[in-house]
GROMACS .gro file of C-alpha atoms in nm:
model
  213
    1MET     CA    1   8.610   6.551   9.132
    2THR     CA    2   8.585   6.920   9.214
    3ASP     CA    3   8.867   7.169   9.152
    4ASP     CA    4   8.915   7.207   9.530
    5GLN     CA    5   8.949   6.830   9.574
    6ALA     CA    6   9.207   6.821   9.294
    7LEU     CA    7   9.406   7.099   9.461
    8GLU     CA    8   9.393   6.913   9.792
    9MET     CA    9   9.527   6.597   9.627
   10ARG     CA   10   9.804   6.791   9.455
   11GLU     CA   11   9.895   6.951   9.791
   12HIS     CA   12   9.969   6.604   9.931
   13ALA     CA   13  10.146   6.481   9.618
   14GLU     CA   14  10.385   6.768   9.551
   15PRO     CA   15  10.747   6.749   9.673
   16GLU     CA   16  10.822   6.982   9.962
   17ASP     CA   17  11.075   7.184   9.760
   18ASP     CA   18  10.814   7.265   9.493
   19ARG     CA   19  10.557   7.410   9.727
   20VAL     CA   20  10.619   7.774   9.638
   21GLY     CA   21  10.773   7.743   9.293
   22GLU     CA   22  11.013   8.020   9.204
   23THR     CA   23  10.924   8.223   9.514
   24ALA     CA   24  11.116   7.998   9.752
   25SER     CA   25  11.428   8.215   9.735
   26ASP     CA   26  11.238   8.545   9.734
   27PRO     CA   27  11.229   8.696  10.086
   28VAL     CA   28  10.927   8.914  10.004
   29ALA     CA   29  10.724   8.601   9.917
   30ALA     CA   30  10.789   8.425  10.249
   31LEU     CA   31  10.440   8.467  10.396
   32GLY     CA   32  10.285   8.178  10.201
   33PRO     CA   33  10.545   7.919  10.303
   34LEU     CA   34  10.510   8.028  10.666
   35ILE     CA   35  10.135   7.972  10.651
   36ARG     CA   36  10.192   7.627  10.504
   37GLU     CA   37  10.457   7.549  10.766
   38LEU     CA   38  10.221   7.640  11.050
   39ARG     CA   39   9.929   7.451  10.895
   40LYS     CA   40  10.137   7.135  10.871
   41GLN     CA   41  10.257   7.180  11.230
   42LYS     CA   42   9.893   7.191  11.337
   43GLY     CA   43   9.810   6.880  11.134
   44LEU     CA   44   9.552   7.062  10.922
   45THR     CA   45   9.471   7.015  10.554
   46LEU     CA   46   9.380   7.293  10.314
   47SER     CA   47   9.021   7.171  10.333
   48ASP     CA   48   9.026   7.199  10.713
   49VAL     CA   49   9.143   7.561  10.699
   50ALA     CA   50   8.900   7.643  10.417
   51ALA     CA   51   8.606   7.504  10.614
   52ARG     CA   52   8.696   7.702  10.927
   53THR     CA   53   8.771   8.034  10.753
   54GLY     CA   54   8.519   8.034  10.470
   55LEU     CA   55   8.801   8.084  10.219
   56SER     CA   56   8.831   7.854   9.920
   57VAL     CA   57   9.090   7.576   9.897
   58GLY     CA   58   9.203   7.725   9.567
   59HIS     CA   59   9.272   8.067   9.717
   60LEU     CA   60   9.450   7.919  10.018
   61SER     CA   61   9.666   7.706   9.788
   62GLN     CA   62   9.764   8.015   9.587
   63VAL     CA   63   9.849   8.201   9.909
   64GLU     CA   64  10.071   7.918  10.032
   65ARG     CA   65  10.251   7.901   9.696
   66GLY     CA   66  10.327   8.274   9.696
   67LEU     CA   67  10.092   8.337   9.403
   68SER     CA   68   9.842   8.546   9.599
   69THR     CA   69   9.859   8.763   9.910
   70PRO     CA   70   9.579   8.749  10.170
   71THR     CA   71   9.412   9.062  10.300
   72ILE     CA   72   9.464   9.149  10.666
   73ARG     CA   73   9.117   9.013  10.744
   74GLN     CA   74   9.193   8.684  10.564
   75LEU     CA   75   9.529   8.650  10.741
   76GLN     CA   76   9.351   8.712  11.070
   77GLN     CA   77   9.101   8.433  10.990
   78VAL     CA   78   9.383   8.192  10.903
   79SER     CA   79   9.578   8.287  11.217
   80GLU     CA   80   9.278   8.239  11.445
   81THR     CA   81   9.205   7.901  11.287
   82MET     CA   82   9.557   7.786  11.370
   83GLY     CA   83   9.559   7.929  11.721
   84VAL     CA   84   9.806   8.216  11.676
   85THR     CA   85   9.800   8.592  11.620
   86ILE     CA   86   9.921   8.754  11.301
   87GLY     CA   87  10.240   8.837  11.490
   88TRP     CA   88  10.347   8.471  11.456
   89PHE     CA   89  10.439   8.546  11.095
   90PHE     CA   90  10.698   8.811  11.180
   91ARG     CA   91  11.040   8.678  11.083
   92ALA     CA   92  11.391   8.819  11.072
   93ASP     CA   93  11.536   8.844  10.720
   94GLN     CA   94  11.870   8.716  10.847
   95PRO     CA   95  11.848   8.558  11.193
   96GLU     CA   96  12.139   8.660  11.410
   97PRO     CA   97  12.259   8.544  11.753
   98PRO     CA   98  12.099   8.739  12.039
   99SER     CA   99  12.289   9.052  12.138
  100PRO     CA  100  12.343   9.161  12.501
  101ASP     CA  101  12.071   9.427  12.470
  102SER     CA  102  11.819   9.237  12.255
  103ASP     CA  103  11.575   9.192  12.541
  104VAL     CA  104  11.531   9.571  12.561
  105VAL     CA  105  11.657   9.726  12.235
  106VAL     CA  106  11.567   9.648  11.872
  107ARG     CA  107  11.840   9.766  11.635
  108ALA     CA  108  11.716   9.898  11.300
  109HIS     CA  109  11.894   9.624  11.104
  110ARG     CA  110  11.759   9.348  11.331
  111ARG     CA  111  11.385   9.419  11.308
  112ARG     CA  112  11.157   9.127  11.244
  113ARG     CA  113  10.923   9.197  10.958
  114MET     CA  114  10.623   9.066  10.772
  115THR     CA  115  10.611   9.155  10.404
  116MET     CA  116  10.289   9.126  10.207
  117SER     CA  117  10.431   9.217   9.870
  118GLY     CA  118  10.111   9.140   9.681
  119VAL     CA  119   9.923   9.417   9.863
  120GLY     CA  120  10.215   9.658   9.914
  121ILE     CA  121  10.249   9.638  10.292
  122VAL     CA  122  10.556   9.587  10.511
  123ASP     CA  123  10.515   9.565  10.889
  124GLU     CA  124  10.826   9.576  11.110
  125LEU     CA  125  10.820   9.480  11.476
  126LEU     CA  126  10.970   9.751  11.699
  127THR     CA  127  10.932   9.568  12.028
  128PRO     CA  128  11.183   9.295  12.120
  129SER     CA  129  10.909   9.031  12.134
  130LEU     CA  130  10.535   8.978  12.144
  131ASP     CA  131  10.546   8.836  12.498
  132GLY     CA  132  10.462   9.159  12.677
  133ALA     CA  133  10.149   9.373  12.696
  134LEU     CA  134  10.243   9.606  12.409
  135GLU     CA  135  10.309   9.555  12.038
  136LEU     CA  136  10.476   9.839  11.847
  137LEU     CA  137  10.499   9.834  11.467
  138PHE     CA  138  10.656  10.043  11.193
  139CYS     CA  139  10.418  10.008  10.899
  140THR     CA  140  10.487  10.106  10.538
  141LEU     CA  141  10.205  10.101  10.283
  142GLN     CA  142  10.258  10.182   9.918
  143PRO     CA  143  10.007  10.424   9.757
  144GLY     CA  144   9.674  10.247   9.721
  145ALA     CA  145   9.769   9.965   9.959
  146GLY     CA  146   9.551   9.883  10.256
  147SER     CA  147   9.401   9.622  10.483
  148GLY     CA  148   9.139   9.529  10.225
  149PRO     CA  149   8.768   9.605  10.173
  150GLU     CA  150   8.657   9.392  10.469
  151PRO     CA  151   8.686   9.547  10.817
  152TYR     CA  152   8.834   9.335  11.093
  153ALA     CA  153   8.836   9.348  11.473
  154HIS     CA  154   9.027   9.190  11.760
  155ALA     CA  155   9.078   9.228  12.133
  156GLY     CA  156   9.252   9.533  12.279
  157GLU     CA  157   9.321   9.892  12.184
  158GLU     CA  158   9.544  10.056  11.925
  159ALA     CA  159   9.691  10.394  11.843
  160GLY     CA  160   9.920  10.532  11.578
  161LEU     CA  161  10.112  10.829  11.444
  162VAL     CA  162  10.130  10.904  11.071
  163LEU     CA  163  10.488  10.992  10.976
  164THR     CA  164  10.456  11.033  10.598
  165GLY     CA  165  10.182  11.004  10.339
  166GLU     CA  166   9.805  11.014  10.378
  167MET     CA  167   9.571  10.762  10.536
  168GLU     CA  168   9.204  10.678  10.504
  169LEU     CA  169   9.089  10.513  10.826
  170PHE     CA  170   8.746  10.362  10.884
  171VAL     CA  171   8.638  10.281  11.241
  172GLU     CA  172   8.295  10.122  11.226
  173GLU     CA  173   8.109  10.341  10.972
  174THR     CA  174   8.308  10.661  11.026
  175ARG     CA  175   8.578  10.766  10.778
  176TYR     CA  176   8.884  10.964  10.889
  177HIS     CA  177   9.143  11.128  10.664
  178LEU     CA  178   9.488  11.161  10.825
  179ARG     CA  179   9.805  11.333  10.706
  180ALA     CA  180  10.163  11.338  10.835
  181GLY     CA  181  10.166  11.443  11.199
  182ASP     CA  182   9.811  11.324  11.269
  183SER     CA  183   9.751  11.046  11.520
  184PHE     CA  184   9.464  10.815  11.612
  185ALA     CA  185   9.341  10.578  11.882
  186PHE     CA  186   9.040  10.346  11.910
  187PRO     CA  187   8.926  10.017  12.066
  188SER     CA  188   9.038   9.731  11.843
  189THR     CA  189   8.705   9.559  11.908
  190LYS     CA  190   8.543   9.808  11.669
  191PRO     CA  191   8.556   9.688  11.305
  192HIS     CA  192   8.820   9.889  11.122
  193ARG     CA  193   9.013   9.909  10.797
  194TYR     CA  194   9.262  10.147  10.642
  195ARG     CA  195   9.425  10.250  10.315
  196SER     CA  196   9.716  10.461  10.189
  197THR     CA  197   9.560  10.738   9.980
  198GLY     CA  198   9.854  10.966   9.907
  199THR     CA  199  10.111  10.974   9.626
  200VAL     CA  200  10.400  10.869   9.851
  201PRO     CA  201  10.428  10.565  10.081
  202LEU     CA  202  10.231  10.586  10.403
  203GLN     CA  203  10.447  10.526  10.712
  204ILE     CA  204  10.295  10.480  11.056
  205VAL     CA  205  10.421  10.394  11.401
  206TRP     CA  206  10.138  10.173  11.527
  207ALA     CA  207  10.083  10.052  11.884
  208ILE     CA  208   9.855   9.762  11.980
  209THR     CA  209   9.782   9.635  12.328
  210PRO     CA  210   9.774   9.352  12.406
  211PRO     CA  211   9.965   9.202  12.110
  212SER     CA  212   9.676   9.065  11.908
  213TYR     CA  213   9.745   9.177  11.553
   0.00000   0.00000   0.00000
């Protein structure tokens, strides 16, 4: 029996409450359980997702248990395999009843967010939903954090404004160095990646159209 087969068997045998160990009550480790939740909704096994993404069963199991954080490219691969965009993983820390203005306004304390603590990235959704033609994000990257060494691409266009910190942006083979006050725009179909290169957190207001991140 291979290690991947053993992990697959353990995945089916483990009680539901043990699936993420001590991270179950940690809000910054919620990404893994959400991936597992969606995978089960789709009726897929770890082996199914591994075969379709090229990622190993072992790595996917660690991600689901909150022991490892996927890169943006890996999360994109997992999302595409399960028929959603990365935006599906945005969740409110404390869900609240809809307010009278929630279809137009997003209050600062009500933002939905996706936290990838293992790679030092927090993305907050600034638009009320992902149902329209525009996705607006407030992104915070700790020094050294980034989308990973592998570029990724998707449908649409994107643009952003750097508020604080410094950013290294690659679009295809070209490298750009941005500081606070600089902005950018490019077709999302071009392979791209990015990294926070300064000594303080990088904060960006990032627009994507259509919502495909």
